[in-house]
Short mmCIF file of C-alpha atoms in Angstrom, two decimals:
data_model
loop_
_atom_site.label_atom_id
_atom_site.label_comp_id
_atom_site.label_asym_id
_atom_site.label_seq_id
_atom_site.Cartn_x
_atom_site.Cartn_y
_atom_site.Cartn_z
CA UNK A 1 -11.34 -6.75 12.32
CA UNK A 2 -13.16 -9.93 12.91
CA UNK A 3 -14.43 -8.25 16.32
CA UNK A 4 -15.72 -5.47 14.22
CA UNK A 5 -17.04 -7.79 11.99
CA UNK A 6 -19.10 -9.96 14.55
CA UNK A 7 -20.17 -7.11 15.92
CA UNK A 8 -21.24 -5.12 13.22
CA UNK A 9 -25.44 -5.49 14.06
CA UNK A 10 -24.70 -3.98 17.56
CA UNK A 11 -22.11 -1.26 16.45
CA UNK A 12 -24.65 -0.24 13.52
CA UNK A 13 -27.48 0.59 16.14
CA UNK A 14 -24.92 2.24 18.27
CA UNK A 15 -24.18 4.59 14.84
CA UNK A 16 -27.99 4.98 14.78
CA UNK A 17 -28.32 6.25 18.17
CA UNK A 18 -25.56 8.61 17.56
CA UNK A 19 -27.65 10.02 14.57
CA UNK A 20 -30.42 10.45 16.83
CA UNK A 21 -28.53 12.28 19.09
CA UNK A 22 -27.10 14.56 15.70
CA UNK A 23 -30.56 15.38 15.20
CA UNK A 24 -31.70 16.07 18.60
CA UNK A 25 -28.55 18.65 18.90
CA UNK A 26 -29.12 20.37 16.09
CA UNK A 27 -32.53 21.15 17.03
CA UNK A 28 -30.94 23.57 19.28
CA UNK A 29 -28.14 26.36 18.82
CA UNK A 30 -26.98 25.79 22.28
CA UNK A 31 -26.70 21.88 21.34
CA UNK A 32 -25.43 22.18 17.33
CA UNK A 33 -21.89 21.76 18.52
CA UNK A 34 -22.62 18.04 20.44
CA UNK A 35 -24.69 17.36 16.90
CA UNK A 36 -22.23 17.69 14.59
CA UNK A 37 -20.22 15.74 16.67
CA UNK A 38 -22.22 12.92 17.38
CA UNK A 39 -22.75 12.73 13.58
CA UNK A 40 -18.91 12.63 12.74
CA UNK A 41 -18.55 9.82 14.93
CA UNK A 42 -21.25 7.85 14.16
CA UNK A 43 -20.60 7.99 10.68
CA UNK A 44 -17.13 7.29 10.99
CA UNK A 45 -18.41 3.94 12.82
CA UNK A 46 -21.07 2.94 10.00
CA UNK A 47 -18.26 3.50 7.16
CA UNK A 48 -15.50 1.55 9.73
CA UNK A 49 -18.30 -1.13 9.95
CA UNK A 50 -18.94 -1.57 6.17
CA UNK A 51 -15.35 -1.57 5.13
CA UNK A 52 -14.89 -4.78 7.28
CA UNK A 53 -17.73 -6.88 6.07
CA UNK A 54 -18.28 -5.54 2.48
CA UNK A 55 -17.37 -8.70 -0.14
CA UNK A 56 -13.68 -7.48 -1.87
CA UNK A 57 -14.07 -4.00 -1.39
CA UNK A 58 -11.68 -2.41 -3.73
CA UNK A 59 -9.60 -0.13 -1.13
CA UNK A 60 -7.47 1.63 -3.35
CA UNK A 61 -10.63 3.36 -4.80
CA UNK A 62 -12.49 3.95 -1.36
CA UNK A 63 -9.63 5.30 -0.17
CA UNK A 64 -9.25 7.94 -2.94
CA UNK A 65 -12.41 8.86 -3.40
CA UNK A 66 -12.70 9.27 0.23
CA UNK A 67 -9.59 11.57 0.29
CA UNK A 68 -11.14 13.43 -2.17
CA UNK A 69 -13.90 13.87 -0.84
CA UNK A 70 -12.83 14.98 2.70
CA UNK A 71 -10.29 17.59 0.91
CA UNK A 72 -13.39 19.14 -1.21
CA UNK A 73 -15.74 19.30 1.84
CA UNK A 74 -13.05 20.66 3.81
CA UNK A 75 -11.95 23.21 1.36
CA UNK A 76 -15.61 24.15 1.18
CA UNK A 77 -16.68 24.38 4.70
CA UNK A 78 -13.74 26.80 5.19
CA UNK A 79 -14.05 28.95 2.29
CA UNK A 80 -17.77 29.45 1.61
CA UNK A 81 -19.60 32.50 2.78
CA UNK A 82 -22.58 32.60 4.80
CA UNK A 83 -24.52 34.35 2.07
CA UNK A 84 -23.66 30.98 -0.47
CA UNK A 85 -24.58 28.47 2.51
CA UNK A 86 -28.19 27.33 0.84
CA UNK A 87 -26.63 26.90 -2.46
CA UNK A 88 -23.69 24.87 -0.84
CA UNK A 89 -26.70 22.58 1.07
CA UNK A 90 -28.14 22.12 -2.23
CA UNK A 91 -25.23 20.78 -4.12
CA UNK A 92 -24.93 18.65 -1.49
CA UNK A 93 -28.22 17.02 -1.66
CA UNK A 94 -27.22 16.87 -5.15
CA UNK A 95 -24.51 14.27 -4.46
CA UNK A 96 -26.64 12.17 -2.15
CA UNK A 97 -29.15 11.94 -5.31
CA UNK A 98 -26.48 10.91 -7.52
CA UNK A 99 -25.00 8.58 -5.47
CA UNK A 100 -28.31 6.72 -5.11
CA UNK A 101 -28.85 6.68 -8.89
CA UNK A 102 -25.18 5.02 -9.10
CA UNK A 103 -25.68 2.90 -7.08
CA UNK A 104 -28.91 1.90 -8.41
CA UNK A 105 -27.27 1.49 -12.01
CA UNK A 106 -24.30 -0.56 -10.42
CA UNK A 107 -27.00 -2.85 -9.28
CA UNK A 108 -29.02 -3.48 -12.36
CA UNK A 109 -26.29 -4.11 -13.98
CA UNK A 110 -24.36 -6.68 -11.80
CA UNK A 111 -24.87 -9.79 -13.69
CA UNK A 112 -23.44 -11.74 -11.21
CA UNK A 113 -26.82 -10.77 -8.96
CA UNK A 114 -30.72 -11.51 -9.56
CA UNK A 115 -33.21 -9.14 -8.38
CA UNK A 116 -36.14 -10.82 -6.81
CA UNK A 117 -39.50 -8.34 -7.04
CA UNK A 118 -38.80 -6.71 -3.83
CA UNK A 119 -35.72 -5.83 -4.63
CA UNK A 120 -36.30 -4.15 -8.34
CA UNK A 121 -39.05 -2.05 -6.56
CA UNK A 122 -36.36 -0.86 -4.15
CA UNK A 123 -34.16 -0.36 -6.86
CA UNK A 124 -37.16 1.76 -8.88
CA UNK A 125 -37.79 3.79 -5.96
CA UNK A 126 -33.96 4.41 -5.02
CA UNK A 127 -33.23 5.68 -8.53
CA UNK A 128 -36.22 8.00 -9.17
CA UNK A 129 -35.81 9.53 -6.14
CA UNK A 130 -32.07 10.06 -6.45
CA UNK A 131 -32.57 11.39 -9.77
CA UNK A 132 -35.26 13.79 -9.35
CA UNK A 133 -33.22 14.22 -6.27
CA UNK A 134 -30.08 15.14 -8.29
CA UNK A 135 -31.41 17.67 -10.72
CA UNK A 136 -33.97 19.23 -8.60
CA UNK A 137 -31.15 20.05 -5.99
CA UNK A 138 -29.06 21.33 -9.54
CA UNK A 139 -31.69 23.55 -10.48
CA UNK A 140 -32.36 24.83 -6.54
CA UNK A 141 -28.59 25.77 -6.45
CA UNK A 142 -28.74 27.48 -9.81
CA UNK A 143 -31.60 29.55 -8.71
CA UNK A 144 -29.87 30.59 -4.91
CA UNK A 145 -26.69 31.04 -6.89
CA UNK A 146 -28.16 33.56 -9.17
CA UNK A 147 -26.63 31.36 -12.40
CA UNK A 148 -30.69 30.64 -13.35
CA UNK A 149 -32.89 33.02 -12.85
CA UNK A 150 -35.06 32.95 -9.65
CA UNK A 151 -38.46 33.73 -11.08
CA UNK A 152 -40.63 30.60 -11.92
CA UNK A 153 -40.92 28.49 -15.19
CA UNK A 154 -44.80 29.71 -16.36
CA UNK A 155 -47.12 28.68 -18.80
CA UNK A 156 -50.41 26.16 -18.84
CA UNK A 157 -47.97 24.02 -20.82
CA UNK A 158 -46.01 23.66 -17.25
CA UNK A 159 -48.24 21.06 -15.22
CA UNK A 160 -49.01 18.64 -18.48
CA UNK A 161 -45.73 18.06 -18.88
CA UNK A 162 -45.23 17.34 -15.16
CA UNK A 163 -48.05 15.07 -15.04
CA UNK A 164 -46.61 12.83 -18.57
CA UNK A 165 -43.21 13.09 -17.41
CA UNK A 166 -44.24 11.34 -14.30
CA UNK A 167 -46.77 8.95 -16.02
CA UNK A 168 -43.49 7.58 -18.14
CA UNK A 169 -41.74 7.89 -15.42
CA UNK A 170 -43.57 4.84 -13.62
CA UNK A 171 -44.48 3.55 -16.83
CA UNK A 172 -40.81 2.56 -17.24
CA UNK A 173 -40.57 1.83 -13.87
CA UNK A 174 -43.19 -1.18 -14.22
CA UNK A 175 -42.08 -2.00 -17.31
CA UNK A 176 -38.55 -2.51 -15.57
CA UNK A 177 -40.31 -4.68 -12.92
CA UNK A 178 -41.72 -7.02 -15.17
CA UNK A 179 -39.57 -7.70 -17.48
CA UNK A 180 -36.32 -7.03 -15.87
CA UNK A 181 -35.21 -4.60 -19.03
CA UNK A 182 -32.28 -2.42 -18.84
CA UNK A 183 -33.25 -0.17 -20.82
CA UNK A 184 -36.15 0.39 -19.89
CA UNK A 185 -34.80 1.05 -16.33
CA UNK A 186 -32.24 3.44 -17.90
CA UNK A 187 -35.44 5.36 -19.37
CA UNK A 188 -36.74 5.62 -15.84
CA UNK A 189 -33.99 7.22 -15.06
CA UNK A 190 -33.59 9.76 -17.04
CA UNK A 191 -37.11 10.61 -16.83
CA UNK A 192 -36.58 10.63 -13.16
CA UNK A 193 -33.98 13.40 -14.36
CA UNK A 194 -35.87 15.18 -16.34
CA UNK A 195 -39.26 14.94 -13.82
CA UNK A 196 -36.86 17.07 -11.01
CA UNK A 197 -36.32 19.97 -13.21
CA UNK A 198 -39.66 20.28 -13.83
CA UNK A 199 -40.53 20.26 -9.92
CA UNK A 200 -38.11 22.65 -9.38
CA UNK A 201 -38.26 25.40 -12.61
CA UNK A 202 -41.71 26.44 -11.79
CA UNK A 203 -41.31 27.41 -8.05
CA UNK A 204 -40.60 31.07 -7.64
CA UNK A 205 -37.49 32.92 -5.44
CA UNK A 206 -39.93 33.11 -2.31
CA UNK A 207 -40.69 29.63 -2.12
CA UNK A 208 -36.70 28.37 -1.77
CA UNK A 209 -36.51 27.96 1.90
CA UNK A 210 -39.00 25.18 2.17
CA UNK A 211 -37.07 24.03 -1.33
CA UNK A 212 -34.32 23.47 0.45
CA UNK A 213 -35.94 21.87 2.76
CA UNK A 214 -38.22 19.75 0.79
CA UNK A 215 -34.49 18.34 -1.26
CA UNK A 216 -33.24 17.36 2.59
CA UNK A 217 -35.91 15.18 2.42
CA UNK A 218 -35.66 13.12 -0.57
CA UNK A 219 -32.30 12.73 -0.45
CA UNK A 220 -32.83 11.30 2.66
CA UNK A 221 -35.77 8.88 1.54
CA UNK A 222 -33.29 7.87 -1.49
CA UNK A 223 -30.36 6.79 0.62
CA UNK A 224 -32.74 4.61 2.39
CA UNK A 225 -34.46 3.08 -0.37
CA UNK A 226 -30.46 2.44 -1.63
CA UNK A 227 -30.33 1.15 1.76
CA UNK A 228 -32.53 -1.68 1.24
CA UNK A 229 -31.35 -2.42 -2.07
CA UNK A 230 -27.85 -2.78 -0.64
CA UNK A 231 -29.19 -4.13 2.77
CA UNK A 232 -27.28 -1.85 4.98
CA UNK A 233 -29.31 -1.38 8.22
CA UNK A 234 -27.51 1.89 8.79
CA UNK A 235 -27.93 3.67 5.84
CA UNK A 236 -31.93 2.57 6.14
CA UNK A 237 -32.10 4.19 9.28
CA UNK A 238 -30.06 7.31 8.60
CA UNK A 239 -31.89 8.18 5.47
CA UNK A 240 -35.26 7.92 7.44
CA UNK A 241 -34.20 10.23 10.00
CA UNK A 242 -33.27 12.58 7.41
CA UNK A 243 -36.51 12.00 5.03
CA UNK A 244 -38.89 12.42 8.06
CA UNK A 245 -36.78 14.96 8.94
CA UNK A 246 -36.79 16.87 5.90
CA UNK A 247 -40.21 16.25 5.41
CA UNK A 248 -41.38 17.80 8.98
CA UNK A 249 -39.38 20.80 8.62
CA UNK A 250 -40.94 21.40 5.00
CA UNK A 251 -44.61 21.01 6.76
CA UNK A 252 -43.42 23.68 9.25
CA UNK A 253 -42.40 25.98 6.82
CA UNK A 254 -45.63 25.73 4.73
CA UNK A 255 -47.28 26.62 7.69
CA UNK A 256 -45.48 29.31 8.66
CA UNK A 257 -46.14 30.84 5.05
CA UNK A 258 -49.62 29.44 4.69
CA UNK A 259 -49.00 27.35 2.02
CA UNK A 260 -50.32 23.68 0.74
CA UNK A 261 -46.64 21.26 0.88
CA UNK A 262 -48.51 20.27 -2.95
CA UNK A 263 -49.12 23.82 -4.10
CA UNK A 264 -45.20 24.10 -3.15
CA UNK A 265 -43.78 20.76 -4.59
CA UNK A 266 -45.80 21.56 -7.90
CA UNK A 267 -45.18 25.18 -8.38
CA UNK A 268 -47.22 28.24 -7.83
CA UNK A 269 -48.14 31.05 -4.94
CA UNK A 270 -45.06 33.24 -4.01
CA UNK A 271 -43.15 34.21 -7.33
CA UNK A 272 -45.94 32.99 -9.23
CA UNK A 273 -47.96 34.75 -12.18
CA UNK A 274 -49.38 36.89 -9.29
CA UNK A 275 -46.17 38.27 -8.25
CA UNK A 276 -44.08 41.51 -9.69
CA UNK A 277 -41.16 40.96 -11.55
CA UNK A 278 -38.26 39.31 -9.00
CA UNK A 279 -35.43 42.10 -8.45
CA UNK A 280 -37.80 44.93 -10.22
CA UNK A 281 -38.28 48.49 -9.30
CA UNK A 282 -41.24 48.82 -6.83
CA UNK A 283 -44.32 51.20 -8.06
CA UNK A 284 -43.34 55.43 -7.39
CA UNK A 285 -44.92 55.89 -3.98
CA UNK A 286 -43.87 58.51 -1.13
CA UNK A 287 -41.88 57.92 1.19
CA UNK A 288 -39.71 59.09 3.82
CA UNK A 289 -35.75 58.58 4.03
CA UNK A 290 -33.16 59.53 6.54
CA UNK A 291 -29.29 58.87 7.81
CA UNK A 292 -27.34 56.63 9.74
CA UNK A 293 -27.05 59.23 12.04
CA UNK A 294 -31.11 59.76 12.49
CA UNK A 295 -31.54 56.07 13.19
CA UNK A 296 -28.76 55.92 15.32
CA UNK A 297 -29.96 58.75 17.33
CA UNK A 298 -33.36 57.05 17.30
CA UNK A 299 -32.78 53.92 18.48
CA UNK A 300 -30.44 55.22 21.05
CA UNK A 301 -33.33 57.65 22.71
CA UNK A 302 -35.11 54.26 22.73
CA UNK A 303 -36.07 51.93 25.40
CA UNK A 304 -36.76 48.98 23.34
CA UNK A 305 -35.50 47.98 19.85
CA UNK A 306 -36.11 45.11 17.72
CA UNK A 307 -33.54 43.88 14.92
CA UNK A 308 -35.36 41.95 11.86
CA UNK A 309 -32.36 40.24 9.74
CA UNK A 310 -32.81 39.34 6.31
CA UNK A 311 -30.67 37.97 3.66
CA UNK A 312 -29.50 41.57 2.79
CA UNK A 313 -27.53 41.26 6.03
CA UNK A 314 -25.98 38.20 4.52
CA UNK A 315 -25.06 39.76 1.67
CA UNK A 316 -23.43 42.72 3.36
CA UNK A 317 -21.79 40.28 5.92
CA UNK A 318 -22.91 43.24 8.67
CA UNK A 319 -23.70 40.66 11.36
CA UNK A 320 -20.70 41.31 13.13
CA UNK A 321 -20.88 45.02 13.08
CA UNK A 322 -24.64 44.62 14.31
CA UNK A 323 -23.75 42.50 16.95
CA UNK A 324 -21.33 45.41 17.87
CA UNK A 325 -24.01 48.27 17.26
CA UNK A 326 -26.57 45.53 19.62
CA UNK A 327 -24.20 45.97 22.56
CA UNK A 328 -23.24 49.49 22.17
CA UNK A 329 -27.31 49.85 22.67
CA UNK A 330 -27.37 47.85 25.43
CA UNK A 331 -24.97 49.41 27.24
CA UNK A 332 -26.84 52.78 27.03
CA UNK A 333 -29.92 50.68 28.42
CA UNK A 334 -31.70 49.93 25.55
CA UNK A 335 -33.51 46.49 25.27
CA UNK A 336 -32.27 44.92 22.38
CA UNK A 337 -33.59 41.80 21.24
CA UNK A 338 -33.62 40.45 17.73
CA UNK A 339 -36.96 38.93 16.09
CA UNK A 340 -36.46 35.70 13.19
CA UNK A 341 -38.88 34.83 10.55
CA UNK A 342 -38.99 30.78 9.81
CA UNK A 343 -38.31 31.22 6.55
CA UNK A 344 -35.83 34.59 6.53
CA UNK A 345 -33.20 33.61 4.10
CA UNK A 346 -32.27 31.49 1.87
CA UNK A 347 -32.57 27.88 3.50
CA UNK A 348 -34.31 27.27 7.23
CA UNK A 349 -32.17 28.68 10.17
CA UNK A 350 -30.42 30.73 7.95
CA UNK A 351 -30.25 33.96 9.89
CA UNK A 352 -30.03 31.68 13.20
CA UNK A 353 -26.65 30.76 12.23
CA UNK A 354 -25.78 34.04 10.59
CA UNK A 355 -26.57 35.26 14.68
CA UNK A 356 -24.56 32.71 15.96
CA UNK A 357 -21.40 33.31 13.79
CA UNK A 358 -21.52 36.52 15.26
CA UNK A 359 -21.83 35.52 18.71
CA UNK A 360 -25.05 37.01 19.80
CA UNK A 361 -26.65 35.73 22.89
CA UNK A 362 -29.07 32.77 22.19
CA UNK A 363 -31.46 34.00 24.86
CA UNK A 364 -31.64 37.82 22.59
CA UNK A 365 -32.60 35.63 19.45
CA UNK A 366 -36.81 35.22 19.32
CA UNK A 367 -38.74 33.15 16.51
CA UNK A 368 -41.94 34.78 15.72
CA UNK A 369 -44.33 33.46 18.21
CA UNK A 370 -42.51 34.56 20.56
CA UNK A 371 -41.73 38.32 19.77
CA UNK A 372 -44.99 39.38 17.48
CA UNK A 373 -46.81 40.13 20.85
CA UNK A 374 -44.24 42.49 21.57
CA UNK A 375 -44.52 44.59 18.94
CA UNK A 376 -47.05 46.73 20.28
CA UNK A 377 -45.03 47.55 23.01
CA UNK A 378 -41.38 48.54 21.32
CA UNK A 379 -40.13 51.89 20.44
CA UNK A 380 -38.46 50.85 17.31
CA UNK A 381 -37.93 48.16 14.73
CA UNK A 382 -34.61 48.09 12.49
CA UNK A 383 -35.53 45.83 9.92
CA UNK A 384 -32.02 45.21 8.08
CA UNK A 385 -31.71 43.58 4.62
CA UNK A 386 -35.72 41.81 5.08
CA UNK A 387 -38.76 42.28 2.97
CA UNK A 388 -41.04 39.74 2.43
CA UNK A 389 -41.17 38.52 6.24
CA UNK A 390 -42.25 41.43 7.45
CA UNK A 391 -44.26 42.71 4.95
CA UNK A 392 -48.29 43.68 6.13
CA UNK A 393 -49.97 43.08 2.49
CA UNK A 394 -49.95 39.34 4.03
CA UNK A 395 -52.31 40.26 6.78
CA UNK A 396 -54.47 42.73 4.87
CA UNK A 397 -54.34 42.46 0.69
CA UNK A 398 -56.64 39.43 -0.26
CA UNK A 399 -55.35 39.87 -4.07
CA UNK A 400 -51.11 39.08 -2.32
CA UNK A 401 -49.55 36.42 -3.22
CA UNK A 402 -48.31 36.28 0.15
CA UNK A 403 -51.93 36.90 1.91
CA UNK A 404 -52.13 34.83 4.86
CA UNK A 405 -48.67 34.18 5.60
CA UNK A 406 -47.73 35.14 9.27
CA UNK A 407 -45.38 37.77 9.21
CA UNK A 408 -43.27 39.79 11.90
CA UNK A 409 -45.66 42.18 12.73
CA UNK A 410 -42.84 45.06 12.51
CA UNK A 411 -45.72 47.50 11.46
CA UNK A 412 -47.48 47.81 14.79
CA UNK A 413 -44.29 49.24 16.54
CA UNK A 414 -43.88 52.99 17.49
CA UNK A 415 -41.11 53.61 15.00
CA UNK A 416 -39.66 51.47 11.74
CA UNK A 417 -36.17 51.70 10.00
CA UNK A 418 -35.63 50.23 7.02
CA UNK A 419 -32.08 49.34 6.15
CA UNK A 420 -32.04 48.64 2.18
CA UNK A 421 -29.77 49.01 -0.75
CA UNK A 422 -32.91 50.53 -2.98
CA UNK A 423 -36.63 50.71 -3.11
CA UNK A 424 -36.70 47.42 -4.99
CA UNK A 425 -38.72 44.69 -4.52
CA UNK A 426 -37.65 41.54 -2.40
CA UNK A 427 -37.05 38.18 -3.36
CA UNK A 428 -40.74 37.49 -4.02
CA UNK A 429 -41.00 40.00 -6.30
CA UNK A 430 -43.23 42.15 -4.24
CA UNK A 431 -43.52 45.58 -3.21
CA UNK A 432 -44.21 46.20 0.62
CA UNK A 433 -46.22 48.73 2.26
CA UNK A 434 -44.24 48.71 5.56
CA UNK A 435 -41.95 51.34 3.45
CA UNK A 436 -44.45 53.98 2.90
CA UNK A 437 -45.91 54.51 6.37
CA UNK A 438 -45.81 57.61 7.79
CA UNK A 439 -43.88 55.94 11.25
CA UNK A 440 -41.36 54.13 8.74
CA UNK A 441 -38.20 55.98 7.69
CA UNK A 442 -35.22 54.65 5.08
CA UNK A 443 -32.01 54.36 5.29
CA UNK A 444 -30.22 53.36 2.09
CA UNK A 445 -27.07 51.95 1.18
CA UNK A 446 -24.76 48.79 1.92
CA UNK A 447 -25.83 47.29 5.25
CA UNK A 448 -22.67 46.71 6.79
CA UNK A 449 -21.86 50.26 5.73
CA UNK A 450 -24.50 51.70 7.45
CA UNK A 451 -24.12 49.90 10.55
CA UNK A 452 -20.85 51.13 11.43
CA UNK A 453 -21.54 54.67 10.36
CA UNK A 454 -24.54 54.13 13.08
CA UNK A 455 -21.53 52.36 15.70
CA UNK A 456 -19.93 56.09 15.44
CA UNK A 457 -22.91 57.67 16.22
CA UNK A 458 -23.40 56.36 18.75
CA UNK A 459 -19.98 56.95 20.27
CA UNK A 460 -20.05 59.94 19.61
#
């Protein structure tokens, strides 16, 4: 233990290069495996590390909370569906907010311990980020969960209230820092509470991917300002990789939607006042429908076909029986290759994964600026359990919410199936004209369902 302990400095960094190395990883599905790994261990070192040289750690309660903890994540990890994986990432950015405000709390009110000014502006920024952290993440999961409703909080009333919830907010905050006042630090903090349901209410279904997103990256920037207030180098370090992180990924989904990070964080564009009702029945237009057997026969008299998940597929848990439908294709000599929208899903890489639980090859899995050249050239598109991502009012209605966005540009193939449960609208509330051209034909009903009636078609 003393080893460990004299040591510590040098075994800290080594846990920082192993985060590194998580990151780098999962930046790839070929590397996500090494990630994950590299993570485990390195933050099995950092908590090995500070159990040796925290001051009288109480190890009866680390080690049951820690026990806990481990059974709930494992229990979790197991259990939960693909289709509840965004809501599960938001509850846990949840925690990481709560734990900062905790620990924030314990702090201010350690009266053993004086806060010099450095410190009680780490401690200011620690807690309000943590706490807008913590109910933000809440209200995200509510909304993926379907326990709040998806559509956006509305009203002129909406941005006021932002903008004096935040003005208290620091108000307290300096208040705090001045006079050193408890409760006025306990009023910046549940302001801080109050200020991350009120970032969160007004942004509308289509905008939760870069949500998601956007959370990974405060809680990271709160455990590092909890970092400095508890000077651990570590957890410093860590939470900037995942707040830069975070905050990277959320500028690369903006742009892939062609959207302002502010207009985002504060509400507005997709789901907005502009957008039809989330989940509501799309205008009466013609249309034109067919079988499993018509697409199957289709895509099989094909020479090229192009698979557009969406979070239908999720639902419907049909990636294996696609995957199976793929190679059935394949072996017939059909080109199958599968085409993903940045922000497809409920959270980023969401229908990368749902790919890779079902084993398909990483090299038939292309992002969008790699395959929307190609779709010119291909017979037919299967767009299964999608909407918004491939939907051509971006490109050509100025009056869209969506206008501007890049989208899959599914609409210039040959030939279009549709795989849906209805003629609803999609998560952003918006009707698509993909459905109603004349080279577009419907196929309704569960995904999964219709996927293996098209796997007998095709043996057949």
């Amino acid at each position: 233990m003393n080893l460990i302990a004299q040591y510590a400095d040098w075994i800290y960094l080594a846990a920082a290069v192993l985060f590194i190395l998580t990151l780098k990883g999962l930046s790839s599905p070929t590397g996500a495996i090494a990630g994950n790994r590299y993570g485990m261990v390195g933050m099995a070192l950092a908590v090995l590390v500070t159990l040796v040289i925290a001051p009288s750690p109480n190890f009866a309660l680390i080690v049951v909370a820690m026990v806990g903890g481990a059974a709930m994540g494992t229990y979790r990890a197991k259990t939960v569906p693909m289709t509840q994986m965004p809501e599960t990432v938001a509850m846990m950015h949840s925690l990481v907010g709560l734990a900062a405000v905790l620990i924030a709390l314990a702090a201010v009110h350690n009266a053993n311990q004086h806060h010099n000014a450095v410190q009680r502006v780490e401690l200011f920024i620690g807690c309000f980020i943590g706490g807008i952290t913590f109910t933000a993440s809440v209200v995200a999961w509510g909304k993926l969960s379907a326990k709040l409703a998806a559509k956006p909080l509305k009203g002129g009333w909406v941005k006021p209230v932002q903008v004096l919830v935040a003005l208290g907010m620091l108000a307290a905050g300096v208040h705090y820092f001045v006079s050193e006042s408890l409760t006025a630090f306990w009023v910046m903090t549940a302001l801080s509470l109050v200020l991350g349901y009120f970032l969160i209410a007004p942004i509308g279904g289509g905008d939760m991917p870069v949500v998601v997103s956007m959370l990974n990256s405060y809680s990271g920037w709160a455990a590092a300002g909890i970092g400095f207030t508890l000077n651990n180098s570590v957890l410093i370090i860590a939470g900037s990789l995942v707040g830069s992180s975070g905050a990277i990924l959320s500028y690369i989904m903006c742009k892939a939607m062609n959207r302002s990070l502010l207009n985002v964080i504060f509400g507005g564009g997709m789901g907005g006042e502009e957008a039809a009702t989330s989940g509501g029945e799309a205008v009466q237009r013609a249309y034109k429908s067919g079988s499993a057997d018509d697409a199957a026969f289709m895509m099989g008299n094909a020479d090229s076909v192009v698979i557009v998940p969406g979070y239908g597929l999720a639902v419907s848990r049909a990636q294996h029986a696609l995957q199976e439908y793929a190679n059935a294709l394949t072996e017939k000599g059909v080109n199958v290759r599968y085409a993903i929208h940045p922000v497809a899903g409920r959270m980023p890489g969401h229908m990368n994964v749902l790919l890779a639980e079902a084993e398909v090859p990483y090299e038939q899995v292309l992002e969008m600026e790699e395959i929307n050249s190609d779709f010119g050239n291909t017979d037919v598109v299967l767009v299964i359990g999608a909407n918004d991502v491939v939907n051509p009012a971006a490109q050509k209605d100025k009056a869209s919410p969506i206008y501007g966005m890049p989208i899959l540009e599914a609409h210039k193939s040959r030939t279009v199936i549709v795989v849906k449960r209805s003629m609803s609208a999609g998560y952003a509330g918006l009707d698509n004209d993909l459905f109603y051209m004349d080279k577009t034909m419907m196929v309704f009903g569960d995904a999964k369902k219709v996927v293996e009636d098209m796997i007998k078609a095709v043996a057949h």
